[in-house]
Amino acid sequence: MVRAGLTVDRIVQAAAELADEVGLDNVTLSALARGFGVKDASLYSHVRNLADLRTRLCVLAAREMTDRIGAAVAGRAGKDALIAFADAFRGYALEHPGRYAAGQLQVDPAVAAESVGHRRSIELTYGMLRAYGLREPDLTDAGRLLRSTFHGYADLETRTGFSHPRHLDASWRRSLEALHFLLENWPRTAQPEPRSTGAPPSAPDPGPAPAVGRNAGGAGHGIEHIEHTREEEKTGE
């Protein structure tokens, strides 16, 4: 019998709070059950197992982070959008380290395809980079650079991996200045990379059609899994 008041949303929210408090690796169904004052079996009426719970945490983190980033970049472009995007990314990672870690997990592509946060991550990243005049494959290359920088900095900061006395915010600002300069002066790829579309060489480039691909992870992962094929465009119409 399902315990009154115990829902999937309550369980996932409790797991998110516990992850931020004790770390994602320490979140277990037993620990959650103790927090709710129930037996472990009561949770299995709502989540299948720990893997299912972690997937739900990943989806939650992706939605929360992209909501924050979306609000931050609204009405901005270029350098202003880059800084707003980066600050929102870093802020979420520092305020919610457990959820952020969950957001980096790999999830089933079918789950990612239905996740608003995963898809919005792609849209927000590409929207910001297009303002710099980038097209494929430069969009993907630039997206990977940004994700590597944002994630690497936030991950090291949460692990207290920086020991130099220079203030972390000062280094962060200089890093964003450098990224902006690089994006404005990005070395453009002369010719698009060959794609097996079956179209003749003279066919016009239809432009990127974002789609979540295999082994998709949370917010930030989306830019790693964008496929551009005419077949996907046809099925998306």
Short mmCIF file of C-alpha atoms in Angstrom, two decimals:
data_model
loop_
_atom_site.label_atom_id
_atom_site.label_comp_id
_atom_site.label_asym_id
_atom_site.label_seq_id
_atom_site.Cartn_x
_atom_site.Cartn_y
_atom_site.Cartn_z
CA MET A 1 0.00 0.00 0.00
CA VAL A 2 1.33 3.45 -0.95
CA ARG A 3 1.98 5.57 2.12
CA ALA A 4 -0.20 8.70 2.21
CA GLY A 5 1.68 11.86 1.29
CA LEU A 6 4.64 10.05 -0.26
CA THR A 7 4.98 10.96 -3.94
CA VAL A 8 7.64 10.74 -6.64
CA ASP A 9 8.13 14.51 -6.55
CA ARG A 10 8.61 14.54 -2.77
CA ILE A 11 11.09 11.69 -2.95
CA VAL A 12 13.12 13.30 -5.74
CA GLN A 13 13.12 16.68 -3.99
CA ALA A 14 14.28 15.06 -0.76
CA ALA A 15 16.99 13.22 -2.67
CA ALA A 16 18.13 16.49 -4.26
CA GLU A 17 18.38 18.20 -0.88
CA LEU A 18 20.23 15.22 0.58
CA ALA A 19 22.64 15.18 -2.38
CA ASP A 20 23.49 18.85 -1.78
CA GLU A 21 24.04 18.13 1.91
CA VAL A 22 26.04 14.89 1.88
CA GLY A 23 27.06 14.37 -1.76
CA LEU A 24 25.38 12.47 -4.58
CA ASP A 25 27.30 9.24 -3.90
CA ASN A 26 25.86 9.12 -0.38
CA VAL A 27 22.24 9.32 -1.50
CA THR A 28 20.62 5.91 -1.00
CA LEU A 29 17.05 4.69 -0.82
CA SER A 30 17.69 3.57 2.75
CA ALA A 31 18.82 7.06 3.76
CA LEU A 32 15.74 8.60 2.14
CA ALA A 33 13.44 6.08 3.80
CA ARG A 34 14.90 6.97 7.19
CA GLY A 35 14.29 10.63 6.46
CA PHE A 36 10.65 9.96 5.68
CA GLY A 37 10.30 7.61 8.64
CA VAL A 38 9.26 4.68 6.47
CA LYS A 39 10.68 1.34 5.43
CA ASP A 40 12.73 1.05 2.24
CA ALA A 41 9.94 -0.93 0.57
CA SER A 42 7.62 2.08 0.75
CA LEU A 43 9.80 3.98 -1.73
CA TYR A 44 9.65 1.23 -4.33
CA SER A 45 6.01 2.07 -4.96
CA HIS A 46 7.28 5.34 -6.47
CA VAL A 47 10.80 4.72 -7.83
CA ARG A 48 12.06 1.45 -9.30
CA ASN A 49 15.55 1.53 -7.83
CA LEU A 50 18.51 3.80 -7.12
CA ALA A 51 19.33 4.10 -10.83
CA ASP A 52 15.79 5.34 -11.52
CA LEU A 53 16.11 7.88 -8.70
CA ARG A 54 19.44 9.16 -10.04
CA THR A 55 17.95 9.55 -13.52
CA ARG A 56 15.12 11.61 -12.06
CA LEU A 57 17.67 13.73 -10.20
CA CYS A 58 19.53 14.33 -13.46
CA VAL A 59 16.33 15.50 -15.16
CA LEU A 60 15.50 17.75 -12.20
CA ALA A 61 18.97 19.31 -12.21
CA ALA A 62 18.85 19.91 -15.97
CA ARG A 63 15.52 21.71 -15.65
CA GLU A 64 16.58 23.80 -12.67
CA MET A 65 19.89 24.83 -14.19
CA THR A 66 18.47 25.74 -17.59
CA ASP A 67 15.64 27.69 -15.93
CA ARG A 68 18.29 29.72 -14.13
CA ILE A 69 20.42 30.18 -17.24
CA GLY A 70 17.41 31.05 -19.38
CA ALA A 71 16.29 33.76 -16.97
CA ALA A 72 19.84 35.14 -16.79
CA VAL A 73 20.42 35.44 -20.55
CA ALA A 74 16.95 36.72 -21.49
CA GLY A 75 17.28 39.87 -23.60
CA ARG A 76 21.08 39.64 -23.71
CA ALA A 77 23.52 38.86 -26.51
CA GLY A 78 27.24 38.63 -27.12
CA LYS A 79 29.48 39.29 -24.13
CA ASP A 80 26.57 40.13 -21.81
CA ALA A 81 24.89 36.80 -22.59
CA LEU A 82 28.14 34.87 -22.20
CA ILE A 83 28.78 36.34 -18.74
CA ALA A 84 25.17 35.83 -17.64
CA PHE A 85 25.19 32.24 -18.90
CA ALA A 86 28.51 31.46 -17.21
CA ASP A 87 27.58 33.09 -13.89
CA ALA A 88 24.28 31.19 -13.76
CA PHE A 89 26.06 27.92 -14.56
CA ARG A 90 28.71 28.46 -11.88
CA GLY A 91 26.20 29.74 -9.34
CA TYR A 92 24.03 26.65 -9.64
CA ALA A 93 27.02 24.33 -9.37
CA LEU A 94 28.26 26.05 -6.20
CA GLU A 95 24.86 26.37 -4.53
CA HIS A 96 23.71 22.85 -5.40
CA PRO A 97 26.81 20.63 -5.69
CA GLY A 98 24.89 17.39 -5.30
CA ARG A 99 22.27 18.27 -7.89
CA TYR A 100 24.95 19.58 -10.21
CA ALA A 101 26.78 16.24 -9.95
CA ALA A 102 23.52 14.46 -10.77
CA GLY A 103 23.12 16.70 -13.80
CA GLN A 104 26.38 15.35 -15.23
CA LEU A 105 25.17 11.74 -15.20
CA GLN A 106 24.60 9.88 -18.45
CA VAL A 107 20.95 9.04 -19.03
CA ASP A 108 19.04 6.96 -21.54
CA PRO A 109 18.58 8.88 -24.82
CA ALA A 110 14.82 8.31 -24.66
CA VAL A 111 14.73 10.04 -21.28
CA ALA A 112 16.90 12.90 -22.50
CA ALA A 113 14.69 13.38 -25.56
CA GLU A 114 11.69 13.96 -23.29
CA SER A 115 13.59 16.14 -20.82
CA VAL A 116 12.83 19.84 -21.21
CA GLY A 117 16.06 20.74 -19.45
CA HIS A 118 18.25 18.64 -21.74
CA ARG A 119 16.78 20.11 -24.89
CA ARG A 120 16.79 23.64 -23.54
CA SER A 121 20.49 23.28 -22.72
CA ILE A 122 21.12 22.83 -26.44
CA GLU A 123 18.91 25.76 -27.42
CA LEU A 124 20.45 28.16 -24.89
CA THR A 125 24.03 27.24 -25.76
CA TYR A 126 23.53 27.45 -29.51
CA GLY A 127 21.49 30.63 -29.24
CA MET A 128 24.31 32.33 -27.36
CA LEU A 129 27.02 31.11 -29.75
CA ARG A 130 25.12 32.03 -32.91
CA ALA A 131 25.29 35.67 -31.79
CA TYR A 132 29.05 35.38 -32.40
CA GLY A 133 28.36 34.40 -36.01
CA LEU A 134 29.40 30.77 -35.60
CA ARG A 135 28.12 27.87 -37.70
CA GLU A 136 28.89 24.18 -37.70
CA PRO A 137 31.33 22.64 -37.00
CA ASP A 138 32.53 25.73 -35.14
CA LEU A 139 29.36 25.80 -33.03
CA THR A 140 30.06 22.36 -31.60
CA ASP A 141 33.76 23.09 -31.10
CA ALA A 142 33.02 26.35 -29.28
CA GLY A 143 30.30 24.67 -27.22
CA ARG A 144 32.74 22.00 -26.08
CA LEU A 145 35.26 24.65 -25.09
CA LEU A 146 32.68 26.54 -23.03
CA ARG A 147 31.40 23.43 -21.30
CA SER A 148 34.94 22.29 -20.50
CA THR A 149 35.80 25.69 -19.03
CA PHE A 150 32.60 26.19 -17.03
CA HIS A 151 32.48 22.64 -15.72
CA GLY A 152 36.19 22.43 -14.99
CA TYR A 153 36.24 25.69 -13.06
CA ALA A 154 33.09 24.90 -11.07
CA ASP A 155 34.22 21.35 -10.32
CA LEU A 156 37.63 22.46 -9.07
CA GLU A 157 36.04 25.23 -7.02
CA THR A 158 33.58 22.90 -5.30
CA ARG A 159 36.45 20.53 -4.50
CA THR A 160 38.58 23.43 -3.19
CA GLY A 161 41.06 22.62 -5.93
CA PHE A 162 42.41 26.18 -6.19
CA SER A 163 45.07 26.98 -3.58
CA HIS A 164 46.56 30.21 -4.96
CA PRO A 165 45.59 33.29 -2.89
CA ARG A 166 44.26 35.23 -5.91
CA HIS A 167 40.50 35.66 -5.51
CA LEU A 168 38.51 33.08 -7.47
CA ASP A 169 36.03 35.67 -8.75
CA ALA A 170 38.87 37.70 -10.26
CA SER A 171 40.21 34.69 -12.14
CA TRP A 172 36.68 33.79 -13.24
CA ARG A 173 36.12 37.27 -14.70
CA ARG A 174 39.42 37.17 -16.57
CA SER A 175 38.55 33.73 -17.92
CA LEU A 176 35.25 35.05 -19.30
CA GLU A 177 37.02 38.02 -20.86
CA ALA A 178 39.38 35.60 -22.59
CA LEU A 179 36.51 33.41 -23.80
CA HIS A 180 34.69 36.43 -25.21
CA PHE A 181 37.81 37.53 -27.07
CA LEU A 182 38.30 34.02 -28.45
CA LEU A 183 34.69 33.71 -29.60
CA GLU A 184 34.88 37.07 -31.36
CA ASN A 185 38.06 35.95 -33.11
CA TRP A 186 37.18 32.30 -33.61
CA PRO A 187 39.19 30.69 -36.46
CA ARG A 188 36.38 29.81 -38.86
CA THR A 189 36.37 26.41 -40.51
CA ALA A 190 36.77 26.99 -44.25
CA GLN A 191 34.44 24.22 -45.41
CA PRO A 192 31.68 22.28 -43.62
CA GLU A 193 32.70 18.79 -42.63
CA PRO A 194 31.34 16.07 -44.98
CA ARG A 195 28.02 14.62 -43.90
CA SER A 196 26.39 11.44 -45.15
CA THR A 197 23.06 12.98 -46.09
CA GLY A 198 22.71 11.61 -49.59
CA ALA A 199 22.30 15.16 -50.90
CA PRO A 200 24.39 16.41 -53.85
CA PRO A 201 27.43 18.57 -53.00
CA SER A 202 25.70 21.66 -54.36
CA ALA A 203 22.71 21.33 -52.03
CA PRO A 204 22.37 24.29 -49.63
CA ASP A 205 23.28 23.77 -45.99
CA PRO A 206 19.98 23.53 -44.07
CA GLY A 207 21.67 24.73 -40.88
CA PRO A 208 21.74 23.00 -37.51
CA ALA A 209 18.74 21.01 -36.35
CA PRO A 210 19.32 20.30 -32.65
CA ALA A 211 18.46 16.81 -31.46
CA VAL A 212 19.50 14.94 -28.36
CA GLY A 213 21.67 11.99 -29.36
CA ARG A 214 23.08 8.95 -27.62
CA ASN A 215 24.35 8.87 -24.05
CA ALA A 216 22.98 12.28 -23.22
CA GLY A 217 23.72 13.79 -19.86
CA GLY A 218 22.37 16.79 -18.01
CA ALA A 219 22.65 20.50 -18.50
CA GLY A 220 25.74 21.25 -20.53
CA HIS A 221 25.82 17.76 -21.96
CA GLY A 222 23.35 18.71 -24.70
CA ILE A 223 25.95 20.47 -26.80
CA GLU A 224 27.84 17.18 -27.06
CA HIS A 225 24.91 15.38 -28.63
CA ILE A 226 23.59 17.43 -31.53
CA GLU A 227 23.09 15.68 -34.83
CA HIS A 228 22.42 17.50 -38.08
CA THR A 229 20.73 15.40 -40.74
CA ARG A 230 17.99 16.18 -43.22
CA GLU A 231 16.18 13.04 -42.12
CA GLU A 232 15.80 14.46 -38.60
CA GLU A 233 14.50 17.71 -40.04
CA LYS A 234 11.88 15.82 -42.03
CA THR A 235 10.70 13.85 -39.01
CA GLY A 236 10.60 17.03 -36.93
CA GLU A 237 8.28 18.89 -39.32
#
